[in-house]
C-alpha cells in the first residue's frame, strides 16, 4: 500500500519587505511552520522558487548556501527542546559564531555577554545550563542565539506559544525592540491574532496550506474580506466582562491535508459558500491596494 503525499504548503506566494514584520497566522497544522522552514531551506521545496535579497536560492548547494545562512536565523517554538542540555548558555550562543566564523575566538566571550545583556540576561548566567532557567529565560537564550551573527532575516516560529501570558508580553516587546534596533526583517508565525496584531506590519492568513488573505495590519483587522479571517478575528477575546461580542462559530473540523476538499479548501466550513466554491480554486487577487484575498465573494 503506497503512501499518500501531503502538500503541507500548496501554491503559496508572498514577499516580505526589508525591515518589515510579516505575521503568518492560521490554525495548528495549516502549514505555517513548514512554510517558514522552506523559506530558510531547512526543508527543500518540491516545486517553486525561493528568493532572498533578490537572489534565487532554491537549488543552491550546501557550500553555496553558507554565506546566505549567515544572514538568516530561526527562533523555535520550544525554548527547551531547541537548546542542547549539555551545553552552557555561553557555548550555545557562541556556536553560530564559531560555525560562521564571524567573530575571532578570543572575542567571542565578549560578544556573548553583549548579546545576553541585549535580551535581558546577565553575564554571570552564561556558565549555566538550560535546565537552570525558566521558560521565558530559555526563550531569551534562543533569541540571543539567533541574534549572535547579526542576521538580516529571522523566522520566529510560534516563539511565545509555550510561555505564560505575562511572559509572552515581555518576549513580544523584546522582539519588537530588537527588530527595530537592528533593522531585522521578521516572519512572525503564530496562531494567536491578538499577538499578531501587536507585532506585525502586514498579516498573511493561511488555511490548509494556502494563503487566503494578506493585507497591512490595520486594513485586515478593520475590514477583513475572507470568511476564515472574519471567524479568526471574532474569536479574539475582549478583556472586558461587560462587553460581549457574537463570535462566528466555524462548523466542522479542519479537513485532512492528505485529502483536501476540491475547489476552495475552506468551502466545507464556510457560511457563504456558493456552487462555484467546491468546483474551482479561487486565486489570491488584490481586492484593494495592498489587500489580497482568495474568495469568490470578492472575485
PDB file of C-alpha atoms in Angstrom:
ATOM      1  CA  UNK A   1       0.000   0.000   0.000  1.00  0.00           C
ATOM      2  CA  UNK A   2       1.616   3.221  -1.159  1.00  0.00           C
ATOM      3  CA  UNK A   3       1.949   6.333   0.970  1.00  0.00           C
ATOM      4  CA  UNK A   4      -0.253   9.288   0.116  1.00  0.00           C
ATOM      5  CA  UNK A   5       1.508  12.596  -0.491  1.00  0.00           C
ATOM      6  CA  UNK A   6       0.694  15.550   1.743  1.00  0.00           C
ATOM      7  CA  UNK A   7       1.084  19.064   0.346  1.00  0.00           C
ATOM      8  CA  UNK A   8       1.721  20.917   3.596  1.00  0.00           C
ATOM      9  CA  UNK A   9       2.150  24.160   1.628  1.00  0.00           C
ATOM     10  CA  UNK A  10       0.474  24.437  -1.761  1.00  0.00           C
ATOM     11  CA  UNK A  11       0.856  27.257  -4.300  1.00  0.00           C
ATOM     12  CA  UNK A  12       1.862  29.801  -1.648  1.00  0.00           C
ATOM     13  CA  UNK A  13       3.369  33.038  -2.917  1.00  0.00           C
ATOM     14  CA  UNK A  14       4.249  36.125  -0.888  1.00  0.00           C
ATOM     15  CA  UNK A  15       7.063  38.586  -0.250  1.00  0.00           C
ATOM     16  CA  UNK A  16       8.474  40.257   2.833  1.00  0.00           C
ATOM     17  CA  UNK A  17       9.830  43.779   2.586  1.00  0.00           C
ATOM     18  CA  UNK A  18      13.191  44.632   4.115  1.00  0.00           C
ATOM     19  CA  UNK A  19      12.893  45.541   7.841  1.00  0.00           C
ATOM     20  CA  UNK A  20       9.216  44.527   7.839  1.00  0.00           C
ATOM     21  CA  UNK A  21       7.384  42.217  10.257  1.00  0.00           C
ATOM     22  CA  UNK A  22       5.045  39.871   8.391  1.00  0.00           C
ATOM     23  CA  UNK A  23       2.684  37.922  10.633  1.00  0.00           C
ATOM     24  CA  UNK A  24       1.721  34.458   9.351  1.00  0.00           C
ATOM     25  CA  UNK A  25      -1.384  33.183  11.136  1.00  0.00           C
ATOM     26  CA  UNK A  26      -3.665  30.158  10.977  1.00  0.00           C
ATOM     27  CA  UNK A  27      -4.875  27.142  12.905  1.00  0.00           C
ATOM     28  CA  UNK A  28      -2.456  24.434  14.041  1.00  0.00           C
ATOM     29  CA  UNK A  29      -1.492  22.122  11.191  1.00  0.00           C
ATOM     30  CA  UNK A  30      -2.210  24.600   8.394  1.00  0.00           C
ATOM     31  CA  UNK A  31       1.414  24.641   7.143  1.00  0.00           C
ATOM     32  CA  UNK A  32       2.833  27.764   8.806  1.00  0.00           C
ATOM     33  CA  UNK A  33       5.933  26.093  10.271  1.00  0.00           C
ATOM     34  CA  UNK A  34       6.620  24.185   7.053  1.00  0.00           C
ATOM     35  CA  UNK A  35       6.418  27.463   5.139  1.00  0.00           C
ATOM     36  CA  UNK A  36       8.987  29.095   7.438  1.00  0.00           C
ATOM     37  CA  UNK A  37      11.373  26.140   7.201  1.00  0.00           C
ATOM     38  CA  UNK A  38      11.114  26.050   3.412  1.00  0.00           C
ATOM     39  CA  UNK A  39      11.982  29.759   3.189  1.00  0.00           C
ATOM     40  CA  UNK A  40      15.110  29.078   5.263  1.00  0.00           C
ATOM     41  CA  UNK A  41      15.843  25.921   3.236  1.00  0.00           C
ATOM     42  CA  UNK A  42      15.734  23.777   6.349  1.00  0.00           C
ATOM     43  CA  UNK A  43      13.279  21.845   4.183  1.00  0.00           C
ATOM     44  CA  UNK A  44      13.663  21.703   0.411  1.00  0.00           C
ATOM     45  CA  UNK A  45      10.572  22.575  -1.648  1.00  0.00           C
ATOM     46  CA  UNK A  46       9.302  20.050  -4.189  1.00  0.00           C
ATOM     47  CA  UNK A  47       8.296  22.889  -6.528  1.00  0.00           C
ATOM     48  CA  UNK A  48       8.530  26.650  -6.763  1.00  0.00           C
ATOM     49  CA  UNK A  49      11.249  29.219  -6.097  1.00  0.00           C
ATOM     50  CA  UNK A  50      12.714  30.988  -3.076  1.00  0.00           C
ATOM     51  CA  UNK A  51      14.350  34.394  -3.408  1.00  0.00           C
ATOM     52  CA  UNK A  52      16.459  36.058  -0.732  1.00  0.00           C
ATOM     53  CA  UNK A  53      17.772  39.566  -1.230  1.00  0.00           C
ATOM     54  CA  UNK A  54      16.826  39.403  -4.906  1.00  0.00           C
ATOM     55  CA  UNK A  55      18.771  36.163  -5.486  1.00  0.00           C
ATOM     56  CA  UNK A  56      17.162  32.792  -6.143  1.00  0.00           C
ATOM     57  CA  UNK A  57      18.415  30.302  -3.559  1.00  0.00           C
ATOM     58  CA  UNK A  58      16.091  27.364  -4.298  1.00  0.00           C
ATOM     59  CA  UNK A  59      18.676  24.987  -5.711  1.00  0.00           C
ATOM     60  CA  UNK A  60      21.880  26.245  -4.097  1.00  0.00           C
ATOM     61  CA  UNK A  61      24.196  23.563  -2.720  1.00  0.00           C
ATOM     62  CA  UNK A  62      25.190  23.443   0.954  1.00  0.00           C
ATOM     63  CA  UNK A  63      28.517  25.229   0.352  1.00  0.00           C
ATOM     64  CA  UNK A  64      26.816  27.937  -1.755  1.00  0.00           C
ATOM     65  CA  UNK A  65      24.227  28.471   0.983  1.00  0.00           C
ATOM     66  CA  UNK A  66      26.733  29.119   3.781  1.00  0.00           C
ATOM     67  CA  UNK A  67      27.214  32.872   3.105  1.00  0.00           C
ATOM     68  CA  UNK A  68      23.425  33.238   2.919  1.00  0.00           C
ATOM     69  CA  UNK A  69      22.831  31.222   6.098  1.00  0.00           C
ATOM     70  CA  UNK A  70      24.844  33.845   7.964  1.00  0.00           C
ATOM     71  CA  UNK A  71      22.087  36.283   7.064  1.00  0.00           C
ATOM     72  CA  UNK A  72      19.103  34.226   8.279  1.00  0.00           C
ATOM     73  CA  UNK A  73      18.184  32.540  11.556  1.00  0.00           C
ATOM     74  CA  UNK A  74      15.222  30.893  13.310  1.00  0.00           C
ATOM     75  CA  UNK A  75      13.719  31.132  16.801  1.00  0.00           C
ATOM     76  CA  UNK A  76      11.971  27.857  17.607  1.00  0.00           C
ATOM     77  CA  UNK A  77       8.693  27.287  19.419  1.00  0.00           C
ATOM     78  CA  UNK A  78      10.079  25.101  22.207  1.00  0.00           C
ATOM     79  CA  UNK A  79      12.687  27.100  24.138  1.00  0.00           C
ATOM     80  CA  UNK A  80      13.916  23.968  25.948  1.00  0.00           C
ATOM     81  CA  UNK A  81      13.942  21.461  23.086  1.00  0.00           C
ATOM     82  CA  UNK A  82      15.866  23.880  20.851  1.00  0.00           C
ATOM     83  CA  UNK A  83      18.805  24.068  23.281  1.00  0.00           C
ATOM     84  CA  UNK A  84      21.345  21.299  23.873  1.00  0.00           C
ATOM     85  CA  UNK A  85      21.064  20.401  27.597  1.00  0.00           C
ATOM     86  CA  UNK A  86      24.793  19.504  27.658  1.00  0.00           C
ATOM     87  CA  UNK A  87      25.889  22.960  26.510  1.00  0.00           C
ATOM     88  CA  UNK A  88      26.238  26.033  28.706  1.00  0.00           C
ATOM     89  CA  UNK A  89      24.494  29.202  27.614  1.00  0.00           C
ATOM     90  CA  UNK A  90      27.851  30.613  26.568  1.00  0.00           C
ATOM     91  CA  UNK A  91      28.535  27.621  24.303  1.00  0.00           C
ATOM     92  CA  UNK A  92      25.033  27.688  22.818  1.00  0.00           C
ATOM     93  CA  UNK A  93      25.214  31.371  21.885  1.00  0.00           C
ATOM     94  CA  UNK A  94      28.830  31.144  20.706  1.00  0.00           C
ATOM     95  CA  UNK A  95      28.193  28.116  18.483  1.00  0.00           C
ATOM     96  CA  UNK A  96      26.872  30.070  15.446  1.00  0.00           C
ATOM     97  CA  UNK A  97      29.789  32.500  15.856  1.00  0.00           C
ATOM     98  CA  UNK A  98      32.194  29.556  15.579  1.00  0.00           C
ATOM     99  CA  UNK A  99      30.369  27.870  12.691  1.00  0.00           C
ATOM    100  CA  UNK A 100      30.195  31.024  10.591  1.00  0.00           C
ATOM    101  CA  UNK A 101      33.493  32.472  11.850  1.00  0.00           C
ATOM    102  CA  UNK A 102      32.027  35.944  12.235  1.00  0.00           C
ATOM    103  CA  UNK A 103      33.900  36.758  15.455  1.00  0.00           C
ATOM    104  CA  UNK A 104      37.518  35.773  16.376  1.00  0.00           C
ATOM    105  CA  UNK A 105      37.695  33.140  19.130  1.00  0.00           C
ATOM    106  CA  UNK A 106      39.280  35.493  21.680  1.00  0.00           C
ATOM    107  CA  UNK A 107      36.416  37.994  21.237  1.00  0.00           C
ATOM    108  CA  UNK A 108      33.523  35.507  21.444  1.00  0.00           C
ATOM    109  CA  UNK A 109      33.037  35.706  25.210  1.00  0.00           C
ATOM    110  CA  UNK A 110      32.705  39.482  24.990  1.00  0.00           C
ATOM    111  CA  UNK A 111      30.190  39.109  22.140  1.00  0.00           C
ATOM    112  CA  UNK A 112      28.178  36.550  24.122  1.00  0.00           C
ATOM    113  CA  UNK A 113      27.966  38.902  27.108  1.00  0.00           C
ATOM    114  CA  UNK A 114      26.909  41.789  24.859  1.00  0.00           C
ATOM    115  CA  UNK A 115      24.095  39.754  23.263  1.00  0.00           C
ATOM    116  CA  UNK A 116      22.922  38.332  26.598  1.00  0.00           C
ATOM    117  CA  UNK A 117      22.586  41.800  28.043  1.00  0.00           C
ATOM    118  CA  UNK A 118      20.619  42.892  24.973  1.00  0.00           C
ATOM    119  CA  UNK A 119      17.984  40.225  25.665  1.00  0.00           C
ATOM    120  CA  UNK A 120      17.752  40.838  29.408  1.00  0.00           C
ATOM    121  CA  UNK A 121      20.169  38.197  30.745  1.00  0.00           C
ATOM    122  CA  UNK A 122      23.246  38.784  32.897  1.00  0.00           C
ATOM    123  CA  UNK A 123      26.861  37.935  32.121  1.00  0.00           C
ATOM    124  CA  UNK A 124      27.230  35.539  35.080  1.00  0.00           C
ATOM    125  CA  UNK A 125      24.380  33.388  33.716  1.00  0.00           C
ATOM    126  CA  UNK A 126      26.463  32.345  30.708  1.00  0.00           C
ATOM    127  CA  UNK A 127      28.035  29.445  32.608  1.00  0.00           C
ATOM    128  CA  UNK A 128      24.678  27.852  33.487  1.00  0.00           C
ATOM    129  CA  UNK A 129      22.803  25.109  31.638  1.00  0.00           C
ATOM    130  CA  UNK A 130      19.310  25.339  30.045  1.00  0.00           C
ATOM    131  CA  UNK A 131      17.566  23.383  32.842  1.00  0.00           C
ATOM    132  CA  UNK A 132      18.566  26.106  35.312  1.00  0.00           C
ATOM    133  CA  UNK A 133      16.375  28.691  33.569  1.00  0.00           C
ATOM    134  CA  UNK A 134      12.648  29.411  33.375  1.00  0.00           C
ATOM    135  CA  UNK A 135      10.750  29.095  30.077  1.00  0.00           C
ATOM    136  CA  UNK A 136      10.902  32.840  29.432  1.00  0.00           C
ATOM    137  CA  UNK A 137      14.636  32.951  30.162  1.00  0.00           C
ATOM    138  CA  UNK A 138      15.246  29.994  27.841  1.00  0.00           C
ATOM    139  CA  UNK A 139      13.427  31.794  25.047  1.00  0.00           C
ATOM    140  CA  UNK A 140      15.649  34.828  25.672  1.00  0.00           C
ATOM    141  CA  UNK A 141      18.628  32.487  25.198  1.00  0.00           C
ATOM    142  CA  UNK A 142      17.092  31.291  21.909  1.00  0.00           C
ATOM    143  CA  UNK A 143      16.685  34.904  20.786  1.00  0.00           C
ATOM    144  CA  UNK A 144      20.275  35.700  21.784  1.00  0.00           C
ATOM    145  CA  UNK A 145      21.496  32.707  19.795  1.00  0.00           C
ATOM    146  CA  UNK A 146      19.543  33.904  16.747  1.00  0.00           C
ATOM    147  CA  UNK A 147      20.931  37.433  17.061  1.00  0.00           C
ATOM    148  CA  UNK A 148      24.556  36.367  17.594  1.00  0.00           C
ATOM    149  CA  UNK A 149      25.602  36.521  13.916  1.00  0.00           C
ATOM    150  CA  UNK A 150      23.682  39.758  13.204  1.00  0.00           C
ATOM    151  CA  UNK A 151      21.182  38.212  10.756  1.00  0.00           C
ATOM    152  CA  UNK A 152      19.117  40.284   8.360  1.00  0.00           C
ATOM    153  CA  UNK A 153      16.149  37.890   8.449  1.00  0.00           C
ATOM    154  CA  UNK A 154      14.640  35.846  11.295  1.00  0.00           C
ATOM    155  CA  UNK A 155      11.767  33.369  11.318  1.00  0.00           C
ATOM    156  CA  UNK A 156      10.100  33.349  14.751  1.00  0.00           C
ATOM    157  CA  UNK A 157       8.135  30.087  14.759  1.00  0.00           C
ATOM    158  CA  UNK A 158       5.408  30.214  17.437  1.00  0.00           C
ATOM    159  CA  UNK A 159       8.121  31.680  19.642  1.00  0.00           C
ATOM    160  CA  UNK A 160       5.807  32.624  22.531  1.00  0.00           C
ATOM    161  CA  UNK A 161       3.069  29.967  22.366  1.00  0.00           C
ATOM    162  CA  UNK A 162       4.740  27.743  25.010  1.00  0.00           C
ATOM    163  CA  UNK A 163       5.020  30.609  27.526  1.00  0.00           C
ATOM    164  CA  UNK A 164       2.688  32.026  30.174  1.00  0.00           C
ATOM    165  CA  UNK A 165       0.656  35.042  29.053  1.00  0.00           C
ATOM    166  CA  UNK A 166       2.577  37.530  31.217  1.00  0.00           C
ATOM    167  CA  UNK A 167       5.902  36.211  29.868  1.00  0.00           C
ATOM    168  CA  UNK A 168       4.536  36.270  26.299  1.00  0.00           C
ATOM    169  CA  UNK A 169       4.087  40.052  26.540  1.00  0.00           C
ATOM    170  CA  UNK A 170       7.686  40.505  27.731  1.00  0.00           C
ATOM    171  CA  UNK A 171       9.121  38.394  24.904  1.00  0.00           C
ATOM    172  CA  UNK A 172       6.937  40.085  22.252  1.00  0.00           C
ATOM    173  CA  UNK A 173       8.043  43.526  23.449  1.00  0.00           C
ATOM    174  CA  UNK A 174      11.669  42.352  23.462  1.00  0.00           C
ATOM    175  CA  UNK A 175      11.392  41.026  19.895  1.00  0.00           C
ATOM    176  CA  UNK A 176       9.766  44.262  18.782  1.00  0.00           C
ATOM    177  CA  UNK A 177      12.524  46.391  20.348  1.00  0.00           C
ATOM    178  CA  UNK A 178      15.311  44.238  18.879  1.00  0.00           C
ATOM    179  CA  UNK A 179      13.680  44.169  15.443  1.00  0.00           C
ATOM    180  CA  UNK A 180      13.560  47.963  15.392  1.00  0.00           C
ATOM    181  CA  UNK A 181      17.066  48.411  16.847  1.00  0.00           C
ATOM    182  CA  UNK A 182      18.790  46.032  14.424  1.00  0.00           C
ATOM    183  CA  UNK A 183      16.512  46.606  11.411  1.00  0.00           C
ATOM    184  CA  UNK A 184      15.695  42.901  11.149  1.00  0.00           C
ATOM    185  CA  UNK A 185      13.204  41.517   8.655  1.00  0.00           C
ATOM    186  CA  UNK A 186      10.930  39.194  10.634  1.00  0.00           C
ATOM    187  CA  UNK A 187       8.483  36.447   9.683  1.00  0.00           C
ATOM    188  CA  UNK A 188       6.442  36.001  12.845  1.00  0.00           C
ATOM    189  CA  UNK A 189       4.448  32.759  12.854  1.00  0.00           C
ATOM    190  CA  UNK A 190       1.571  32.392  15.332  1.00  0.00           C
ATOM    191  CA  UNK A 191      -1.978  31.143  15.741  1.00  0.00           C
ATOM    192  CA  UNK A 192      -2.995  33.999  18.072  1.00  0.00           C
ATOM    193  CA  UNK A 193      -4.251  37.044  16.164  1.00  0.00           C
ATOM    194  CA  UNK A 194      -4.028  39.323  19.218  1.00  0.00           C
ATOM    195  CA  UNK A 195      -0.248  38.743  19.293  1.00  0.00           C
ATOM    196  CA  UNK A 196      -0.019  39.144  15.511  1.00  0.00           C
ATOM    197  CA  UNK A 197      -1.846  42.480  15.798  1.00  0.00           C
ATOM    198  CA  UNK A 198       0.673  43.740  18.348  1.00  0.00           C
ATOM    199  CA  UNK A 199       3.870  42.985  16.438  1.00  0.00           C
ATOM    200  CA  UNK A 200       3.118  42.831  12.680  1.00  0.00           C
ATOM    201  CA  UNK A 201       3.180  45.372   9.872  1.00  0.00           C
ATOM    202  CA  UNK A 202       1.348  43.075   7.439  1.00  0.00           C
ATOM    203  CA  UNK A 203      -0.575  39.856   8.032  1.00  0.00           C
ATOM    204  CA  UNK A 204      -0.938  36.723   5.893  1.00  0.00           C
ATOM    205  CA  UNK A 205      -3.731  34.297   6.828  1.00  0.00           C
ATOM    206  CA  UNK A 206      -3.154  30.635   5.976  1.00  0.00           C
ATOM    207  CA  UNK A 207      -5.710  27.830   5.775  1.00  0.00           C
ATOM    208  CA  UNK A 208      -4.810  24.230   4.961  1.00  0.00           C
ATOM    209  CA  UNK A 209      -1.602  25.089   3.123  1.00  0.00           C
ATOM    210  CA  UNK A 210      -2.857  28.139   1.206  1.00  0.00           C
ATOM    211  CA  UNK A 211      -2.786  31.885   1.789  1.00  0.00           C
ATOM    212  CA  UNK A 212      -6.421  33.050   1.842  1.00  0.00           C
ATOM    213  CA  UNK A 213      -5.885  36.708   2.730  1.00  0.00           C
ATOM    214  CA  UNK A 214      -2.961  39.112   3.040  1.00  0.00           C
ATOM    215  CA  UNK A 215      -3.063  42.796   3.923  1.00  0.00           C
ATOM    216  CA  UNK A 216      -1.498  45.562   6.014  1.00  0.00           C
ATOM    217  CA  UNK A 217      -2.409  45.012   9.663  1.00  0.00           C
ATOM    218  CA  UNK A 218      -4.866  47.900  10.016  1.00  0.00           C
ATOM    219  CA  UNK A 219      -6.767  47.004   6.832  1.00  0.00           C
ATOM    220  CA  UNK A 220      -7.017  43.327   7.753  1.00  0.00           C
ATOM    221  CA  UNK A 221      -8.257  43.960  11.288  1.00  0.00           C
ATOM    222  CA  UNK A 222     -10.644  46.785  10.303  1.00  0.00           C
ATOM    223  CA  UNK A 223     -12.011  45.277   7.106  1.00  0.00           C
ATOM    224  CA  UNK A 224     -11.389  41.517   6.733  1.00  0.00           C
ATOM    225  CA  UNK A 225     -12.642  40.041   3.474  1.00  0.00           C
ATOM    226  CA  UNK A 226     -12.193  36.279   3.728  1.00  0.00           C
ATOM    227  CA  UNK A 227     -14.761  34.378   5.848  1.00  0.00           C
ATOM    228  CA  UNK A 228     -11.955  32.485   7.579  1.00  0.00           C
ATOM    229  CA  UNK A 229     -10.253  35.746   8.590  1.00  0.00           C
ATOM    230  CA  UNK A 230     -13.597  37.020   9.907  1.00  0.00           C
ATOM    231  CA  UNK A 231     -14.003  33.883  12.023  1.00  0.00           C
ATOM    232  CA  UNK A 232     -10.457  34.153  13.444  1.00  0.00           C
ATOM    233  CA  UNK A 233     -10.984  37.810  14.345  1.00  0.00           C
ATOM    234  CA  UNK A 234     -14.330  37.122  16.009  1.00  0.00           C
ATOM    235  CA  UNK A 235     -12.628  34.551  18.258  1.00  0.00           C
ATOM    236  CA  UNK A 236     -10.277  37.134  19.819  1.00  0.00           C
ATOM    237  CA  UNK A 237     -11.460  37.610  23.430  1.00  0.00           C
ATOM    238  CA  UNK A 238     -12.363  41.101  24.675  1.00  0.00           C
ATOM    239  CA  UNK A 239     -10.767  41.854  28.085  1.00  0.00           C
ATOM    240  CA  UNK A 240     -13.971  43.388  29.439  1.00  0.00           C
ATOM    241  CA  UNK A 241     -16.672  41.227  31.089  1.00  0.00           C
ATOM    242  CA  UNK A 242     -19.336  43.892  30.402  1.00  0.00           C
ATOM    243  CA  UNK A 243     -18.781  43.782  26.673  1.00  0.00           C
ATOM    244  CA  UNK A 244     -19.931  40.810  24.683  1.00  0.00           C
ATOM    245  CA  UNK A 245     -19.467  40.092  21.026  1.00  0.00           C
ATOM    246  CA  UNK A 246     -21.015  37.458  18.870  1.00  0.00           C
ATOM    247  CA  UNK A 247     -18.378  35.031  17.664  1.00  0.00           C
ATOM    248  CA  UNK A 248     -18.622  33.252  14.345  1.00  0.00           C
ATOM    249  CA  UNK A 249     -18.520  29.543  15.076  1.00  0.00           C
ATOM    250  CA  UNK A 250     -16.956  27.525  12.284  1.00  0.00           C
ATOM    251  CA  UNK A 251     -18.834  24.335  11.502  1.00  0.00           C
ATOM    252  CA  UNK A 252     -16.969  21.034  11.147  1.00  0.00           C
ATOM    253  CA  UNK A 253     -13.302  20.204  11.568  1.00  0.00           C
ATOM    254  CA  UNK A 254     -10.241  21.164   9.565  1.00  0.00           C
ATOM    255  CA  UNK A 255     -10.105  18.724   6.598  1.00  0.00           C
ATOM    256  CA  UNK A 256      -7.222  16.285   6.259  1.00  0.00           C
ATOM    257  CA  UNK A 257      -4.274  17.635   4.232  1.00  0.00           C
ATOM    258  CA  UNK A 258      -3.920  14.124   2.786  1.00  0.00           C
ATOM    259  CA  UNK A 259      -7.267  14.510   1.042  1.00  0.00           C
ATOM    260  CA  UNK A 260      -8.132  18.228   0.892  1.00  0.00           C
ATOM    261  CA  UNK A 261     -11.526  19.390  -0.401  1.00  0.00           C
ATOM    262  CA  UNK A 262     -11.942  20.225  -4.062  1.00  0.00           C
ATOM    263  CA  UNK A 263     -12.211  23.851  -5.090  1.00  0.00           C
ATOM    264  CA  UNK A 264     -11.833  26.312  -2.240  1.00  0.00           C
ATOM    265  CA  UNK A 265     -10.397  24.387   0.711  1.00  0.00           C
ATOM    266  CA  UNK A 266     -12.471  26.406   3.161  1.00  0.00           C
ATOM    267  CA  UNK A 267     -15.850  25.805   1.490  1.00  0.00           C
ATOM    268  CA  UNK A 268     -16.987  22.860   3.707  1.00  0.00           C
ATOM    269  CA  UNK A 269     -16.905  25.206   6.727  1.00  0.00           C
ATOM    270  CA  UNK A 270     -17.877  28.465   5.037  1.00  0.00           C
ATOM    271  CA  UNK A 271     -21.247  30.083   5.876  1.00  0.00           C
ATOM    272  CA  UNK A 272     -21.267  31.900   2.498  1.00  0.00           C
ATOM    273  CA  UNK A 273     -20.352  29.018   0.177  1.00  0.00           C
ATOM    274  CA  UNK A 274     -21.704  29.105  -3.374  1.00  0.00           C
ATOM    275  CA  UNK A 275     -21.955  26.477  -6.104  1.00  0.00           C
ATOM    276  CA  UNK A 276     -18.627  27.535  -7.618  1.00  0.00           C
ATOM    277  CA  UNK A 277     -16.732  27.102  -4.344  1.00  0.00           C
ATOM    278  CA  UNK A 278     -16.430  23.320  -4.467  1.00  0.00           C
ATOM    279  CA  UNK A 279     -15.584  23.256  -8.181  1.00  0.00           C
ATOM    280  CA  UNK A 280     -12.916  25.926  -8.710  1.00  0.00           C
ATOM    281  CA  UNK A 281      -9.942  27.193  -6.711  1.00  0.00           C
ATOM    282  CA  UNK A 282     -10.118  30.957  -6.038  1.00  0.00           C
ATOM    283  CA  UNK A 283      -6.994  32.943  -6.928  1.00  0.00           C
ATOM    284  CA  UNK A 284      -5.328  35.294  -4.473  1.00  0.00           C
ATOM    285  CA  UNK A 285      -6.257  38.640  -6.057  1.00  0.00           C
ATOM    286  CA  UNK A 286      -5.865  42.254  -4.997  1.00  0.00           C
ATOM    287  CA  UNK A 287      -9.188  43.464  -3.640  1.00  0.00           C
ATOM    288  CA  UNK A 288      -7.974  46.941  -2.751  1.00  0.00           C
ATOM    289  CA  UNK A 289      -4.449  48.432  -2.676  1.00  0.00           C
ATOM    290  CA  UNK A 290      -2.318  46.098  -0.569  1.00  0.00           C
ATOM    291  CA  UNK A 291      -5.144  43.718   0.345  1.00  0.00           C
ATOM    292  CA  UNK A 292      -5.223  40.315  -1.364  1.00  0.00           C
ATOM    293  CA  UNK A 293      -7.997  37.771  -0.890  1.00  0.00           C
ATOM    294  CA  UNK A 294      -8.722  34.321  -2.336  1.00  0.00           C
ATOM    295  CA  UNK A 295     -12.522  34.196  -2.234  1.00  0.00           C
ATOM    296  CA  UNK A 296     -15.259  34.132  -4.890  1.00  0.00           C
ATOM    297  CA  UNK A 297     -17.252  36.629  -2.820  1.00  0.00           C
ATOM    298  CA  UNK A 298     -14.696  39.226  -3.899  1.00  0.00           C
ATOM    299  CA  UNK A 299     -13.738  37.883  -7.326  1.00  0.00           C
TER     300      UNK A 299
END
